[in-house]
Every structure is written in structure tokens, then in C-alpha cells.
Short mmCIF file of C-alpha atoms in Angstrom, two decimals:
data_model
loop_
_atom_site.label_atom_id
_atom_site.label_comp_id
_atom_site.label_asym_id
_atom_site.label_seq_id
_atom_site.Cartn_x
_atom_site.Cartn_y
_atom_site.Cartn_z
CA SER L 627 35.84 130.32 61.98
CA GLY L 628 34.61 132.11 65.07
CA GLN L 629 31.18 130.47 65.03
CA ASN L 630 29.91 128.45 67.96
CA LEU L 631 28.61 124.92 67.53
CA GLU L 632 24.97 126.01 67.59
CA GLN L 633 25.47 128.32 64.61
CA LYS L 634 27.51 125.70 62.78
CA ALA L 635 24.67 123.24 63.34
CA ALA L 636 22.15 125.75 61.94
CA ASN L 637 24.35 126.24 58.87
CA LEU L 638 24.59 122.47 58.44
CA ARG L 639 20.81 122.06 58.66
CA ALA L 640 20.36 124.79 56.04
CA LEU L 641 22.90 123.09 53.76
CA TYR L 642 21.23 119.69 54.07
CA GLY L 643 17.79 121.24 53.54
CA PHE L 644 18.99 122.99 50.38
CA MET L 645 20.55 119.77 49.09
CA MET L 646 17.35 117.79 49.65
CA THR L 647 15.05 120.32 48.01
CA HIS L 648 17.24 121.29 45.04
CA PRO L 649 17.22 119.07 41.93
CA GLY L 650 19.87 116.36 41.81
CA LYS L 651 20.67 113.13 43.59
CA LYS L 652 21.65 113.23 47.26
CA LEU L 653 24.71 111.95 49.09
CA LEU L 654 25.84 111.97 52.70
CA PHE L 655 28.97 110.14 53.76
CA MET L 656 29.10 108.16 57.00
CA GLY L 657 29.20 110.39 60.05
CA GLN L 658 27.67 113.38 58.28
CA GLU L 659 24.21 112.37 59.45
CA LEU L 660 25.15 113.16 63.04
CA GLY L 661 27.42 116.15 62.47
CA GLN L 662 30.75 114.47 63.10
CA LEU L 663 33.36 117.12 63.89
CA THR L 664 36.47 115.29 62.71
CA GLU L 665 37.42 114.01 59.28
CA TRP L 666 36.42 110.43 58.51
CA SER L 667 39.21 107.90 58.84
CA GLU L 668 39.37 104.29 57.70
CA GLU L 669 41.42 103.56 60.83
CA LYS L 670 38.56 104.10 63.28
CA SER L 671 34.81 103.96 63.69
CA VAL L 672 32.38 106.82 63.26
CA ASP L 673 32.25 108.95 66.41
CA TRP L 674 28.99 107.41 67.64
CA GLU L 675 29.62 108.73 71.16
CA LEU L 676 28.62 112.17 69.86
CA LEU L 677 25.02 110.96 70.05
CA ASN L 678 25.28 111.35 73.81
CA GLU L 679 25.07 115.11 73.18
CA ASP L 680 21.79 116.88 72.37
CA LEU L 681 23.20 118.84 69.43
CA HIS L 682 24.31 115.75 67.52
CA ARG L 683 21.16 113.76 68.35
CA GLN L 684 19.12 116.65 66.97
CA ILE L 685 21.13 116.70 63.74
CA LYS L 686 20.53 112.95 63.38
CA THR L 687 16.79 113.52 63.94
CA TYR L 688 16.84 116.30 61.37
CA VAL L 689 18.45 114.10 58.72
CA LYS L 690 15.91 111.35 59.43
CA GLU L 691 12.99 113.78 59.00
CA LEU L 692 14.56 115.18 55.82
CA ASN L 693 14.71 111.66 54.40
CA HIS L 694 11.04 111.10 55.28
CA LEU L 695 10.13 114.42 53.65
CA TYR L 696 11.97 113.43 50.47
CA GLN L 697 10.22 110.06 50.35
CA ASN L 698 6.76 111.52 50.94
CA GLN L 699 6.88 114.55 48.63
CA LYS L 700 6.87 113.57 44.96
CA ALA L 701 7.76 117.12 43.92
CA LEU L 702 11.27 116.56 45.29
CA TYR L 703 12.09 113.71 42.90
CA GLU L 704 9.42 112.95 40.28
CA LEU L 705 10.66 115.51 37.71
CA ASP L 706 14.19 115.70 39.06
CA PHE L 707 15.84 115.91 35.63
CA GLN L 708 13.15 117.85 33.78
CA ILE L 709 12.84 121.61 33.60
CA GLU L 710 9.15 121.38 34.51
CA GLY L 711 10.08 120.15 38.00
CA PHE L 712 11.81 123.35 39.10
CA GLU L 713 11.08 127.07 38.95
CA TRP L 714 12.85 130.05 40.46
CA ILE L 715 10.80 132.60 42.40
CA ASN L 716 13.77 134.65 43.60
CA CYS L 717 17.41 134.00 42.84
CA ILE L 718 18.63 137.60 42.91
CA SER L 719 18.49 138.59 46.60
CA THR L 720 22.24 138.23 46.91
CA MET L 721 22.60 140.94 49.55
CA GLU L 722 20.13 139.06 51.76
CA ASN L 723 21.44 135.56 50.98
CA ILE L 724 17.92 134.32 50.28
CA LEU L 725 16.72 131.85 47.63
CA VAL L 726 13.09 131.01 46.81
CA TYR L 727 12.01 128.32 44.35
CA LEU L 728 9.31 125.79 43.51
CA ARG L 729 9.54 122.02 43.17
CA LYS L 730 6.75 120.53 41.07
CA THR L 731 5.14 117.45 39.57
CA GLN L 732 2.55 117.25 36.81
CA LYS L 733 -0.09 117.89 39.49
CA LYS L 734 -0.42 121.45 40.75
CA GLU L 735 -1.46 120.30 44.22
CA ASP L 736 1.94 118.64 44.74
CA THR L 737 3.84 121.92 44.36
CA LEU L 738 6.25 122.86 47.15
CA LEU L 739 7.47 126.38 47.87
CA VAL L 740 11.01 126.37 49.28
CA VAL L 741 12.62 129.35 51.03
CA CYS L 742 16.31 129.28 51.98
CA ASN L 743 17.78 131.95 54.25
CA PHE L 744 21.56 131.58 54.42
CA SER L 745 21.99 134.69 56.55
CA THR L 746 21.78 134.94 60.35
CA ASN L 747 18.99 137.53 60.13
CA THR L 748 15.42 136.85 61.24
CA TYR L 749 12.62 138.55 59.27
CA GLU L 750 9.31 138.83 61.12
CA ASN L 751 7.24 139.83 58.08
CA ARG L 752 9.20 138.70 55.07
CA LYS L 753 7.24 138.99 51.81
CA ILE L 754 7.71 136.60 48.89
CA GLY L 755 5.89 136.07 45.64
CA VAL L 756 3.82 132.90 45.32
CA PRO L 757 2.46 131.09 42.24
CA TYR L 758 -1.17 130.59 43.27
CA HIS L 759 -3.95 132.39 45.06
CA GLY L 760 -4.59 130.25 48.12
CA LYS L 761 -3.42 129.15 51.56
CA TYR L 762 0.18 128.23 52.29
CA LYS L 763 1.05 125.78 55.06
CA GLU L 764 4.56 125.40 56.43
CA ILE L 765 5.28 121.66 56.49
CA PHE L 766 8.99 121.75 57.31
CA ASN L 767 11.31 124.21 59.05
CA SER L 768 14.96 123.51 59.87
CA ASP L 769 14.78 126.07 62.71
CA SER L 770 12.36 123.86 64.65
CA ILE L 771 13.28 123.37 68.31
CA ALA L 772 13.13 119.60 67.74
CA PHE L 773 16.10 119.97 65.39
CA GLY L 774 18.06 122.25 67.71
CA GLY L 775 16.80 125.51 66.22
CA LYS L 776 15.33 128.63 67.82
CA GLY L 777 11.72 127.85 66.95
CA ASN L 778 11.04 130.60 64.39
CA ILE L 779 8.19 128.71 62.76
CA ASN L 780 4.84 129.51 61.12
CA PRO L 781 2.14 127.38 62.78
CA ARG L 782 -0.76 129.14 61.05
CA LEU L 783 -1.77 129.03 57.42
CA ARG L 784 -0.67 132.00 55.34
CA GLN L 785 -3.33 133.38 52.98
CA SER L 786 -1.94 134.90 49.81
CA ARG L 787 -2.91 138.43 48.86
CA ALA L 788 -3.15 140.19 45.52
CA VAL L 789 0.05 142.14 46.12
CA GLU L 790 2.67 141.85 43.38
CA TYR L 791 6.10 140.63 44.44
CA ASP L 792 8.96 138.67 42.84
CA GLY L 793 7.20 138.94 39.48
CA MET L 794 4.08 137.23 40.80
CA ASP L 795 0.56 138.62 41.20
CA GLN L 796 0.19 136.99 44.63
CA SER L 797 2.39 137.14 47.73
CA ILE L 798 2.50 136.04 51.37
CA GLU L 799 4.17 137.36 54.50
CA PHE L 800 5.66 135.05 57.11
CA VAL L 801 8.41 134.63 59.70
CA LEU L 802 11.66 133.86 57.90
CA ALA L 803 14.01 132.00 60.23
CA PRO L 804 17.78 132.62 60.30
CA SER L 805 20.14 130.11 58.69
CA ALA L 806 17.19 127.93 57.76
CA VAL L 807 15.19 126.19 55.05
CA GLN L 808 11.40 126.40 55.15
CA ILE L 809 8.96 124.47 52.97
CA PHE L 810 5.33 125.33 52.25
CA GLN L 811 2.45 123.45 50.63
CA CYS L 812 -0.25 125.35 48.79
CA THR L 813 -3.99 124.80 48.68
CA GLU L 814 -5.12 126.78 45.68
CA SER L 815 -8.36 128.75 45.93
CA LYS L 816 -10.92 128.37 43.18
CA THR L 817 -11.30 132.14 42.84
CA GLY L 818 -8.80 134.93 42.69
CA THR L 819 -5.82 135.73 40.52
CA THR L 820 -2.85 133.47 39.98
CA ARG L 821 0.51 134.11 38.36
CA LYS L 822 0.89 136.85 35.80
CA THR L 823 -0.17 135.95 32.27
CA ALA L 824 1.65 137.01 29.12
CA LYS L 825 -1.43 139.04 28.15
CA THR L 826 -1.32 140.97 31.43
CA VAL L 827 2.40 141.66 31.11
CA LYS L 828 1.97 142.89 27.50
CA LYS L 829 -0.94 145.12 28.49
CA LYS L 830 1.13 146.77 31.22
CA ALA L 831 4.11 147.17 28.89
CA ASP L 832 1.93 148.86 26.25
CA SER L 833 0.48 151.16 28.89
CA GLN L 834 3.98 152.11 30.05
CA LYS L 835 5.05 152.91 26.49
CA LYS L 836 2.08 155.25 26.08
CA LYS L 837 3.05 157.09 29.26
CA GLU L 838 6.61 157.50 28.03
CA LYS L 839 5.34 159.10 24.80
#
């Protein structure tokens, strides 16, 4: 392709981040943890000398931190093969190459909000729907400078607002990094609205029917 190594590394980080946060068991073959450029061969060792270069050391660091994230966040594995452990927020933004979903356990406080941007576009105030009224903290970002990214991160908490988006009553705005995976934890507020209820949806549908008449 015509991509430079930095963009290829960003794509690789996004791929690994998606793999680790999507349901299913994980697998990396030897050499993939450091971004080996050549095909593996049984006739020679892994290209360990690549770790003399910043780009490959940063990929190795990224994989290590991804593994720690997976170990420490029960939402990524506890309900791995049950429908209750996964929920789509947005799987239809095909023109933007963006996916948004939740990983969950039986405890609401363990919920993780995952945003994948597979495009090279940066969005300064990207809006997404969120499941709960509360504060959202970015706990992982593949575009972090430590991983070789550009540093498009969200250091401050994001407070949800009662603005409907993605079929949810609440939404947040944040910096969406290019070719990246970002993960948020939520601290739910005791007051305020949460996700839409069936009663609310029915009420709005009935109101719309009356207008059409």
C-alpha cells in the first residue's frame, strides 16, 4: 500500500484494540507483538533486533498494556459467550468507519464503552450515545504518545447530557482519535435519565401517529 510505517502501526494498534475488546478468545502469533514486518519462518528467529527501533518498542508496550487491560477489566471476558456481555451502540456509521459498543458484566459499574475509529479522520467534538447518565473517564487510548500515537486523548472526565443520540437518551462529546480504539469507564449518577425505556418509546410513537392523522 502507500502507507508509511507510522500509519501502518496506528492501523495495527486499532486492530489489536478491536480484537481485545470484542467478544471471543484472543490470539497473537510470535512476532506480532512487536510488529514484525516479514512473514514468520521456522528457519530463523523472530526479528528481535526490531526492538532497537522506537516504533516496534512502542507496539510491544502497547500489546503489554492491552494484556493488562484485559486481565483487569472483567467486562472484557466474564460474559464473553453470553449475549448479556455485549451491546451495540452504533454499528451503522459505515461511511465514517466507526463502531461503538459496550462490554458488560452482571454489575453495571463494570461496564466499558468502546469506540473504534478505523478512519484517518480526527473528530474534535464527536458525539456518541451512552447508556447511563454520569461521568465517563477514558481509561485507554491507542493513540497515546506512549504507544507511538499522536496524543489525541481525553484527560478530563466527560459528563453526559440529556441529548438523544444513537438511540440513547444520554450522550457525550469527546476527541475521537484517528485509526484508534478508545475505552471509557462510567460512573453513573444517582439522578438524571438513563437509556430509553419501552414506555417512553411507545409514548413517542403514539404521539407521532396522532400527528400523522
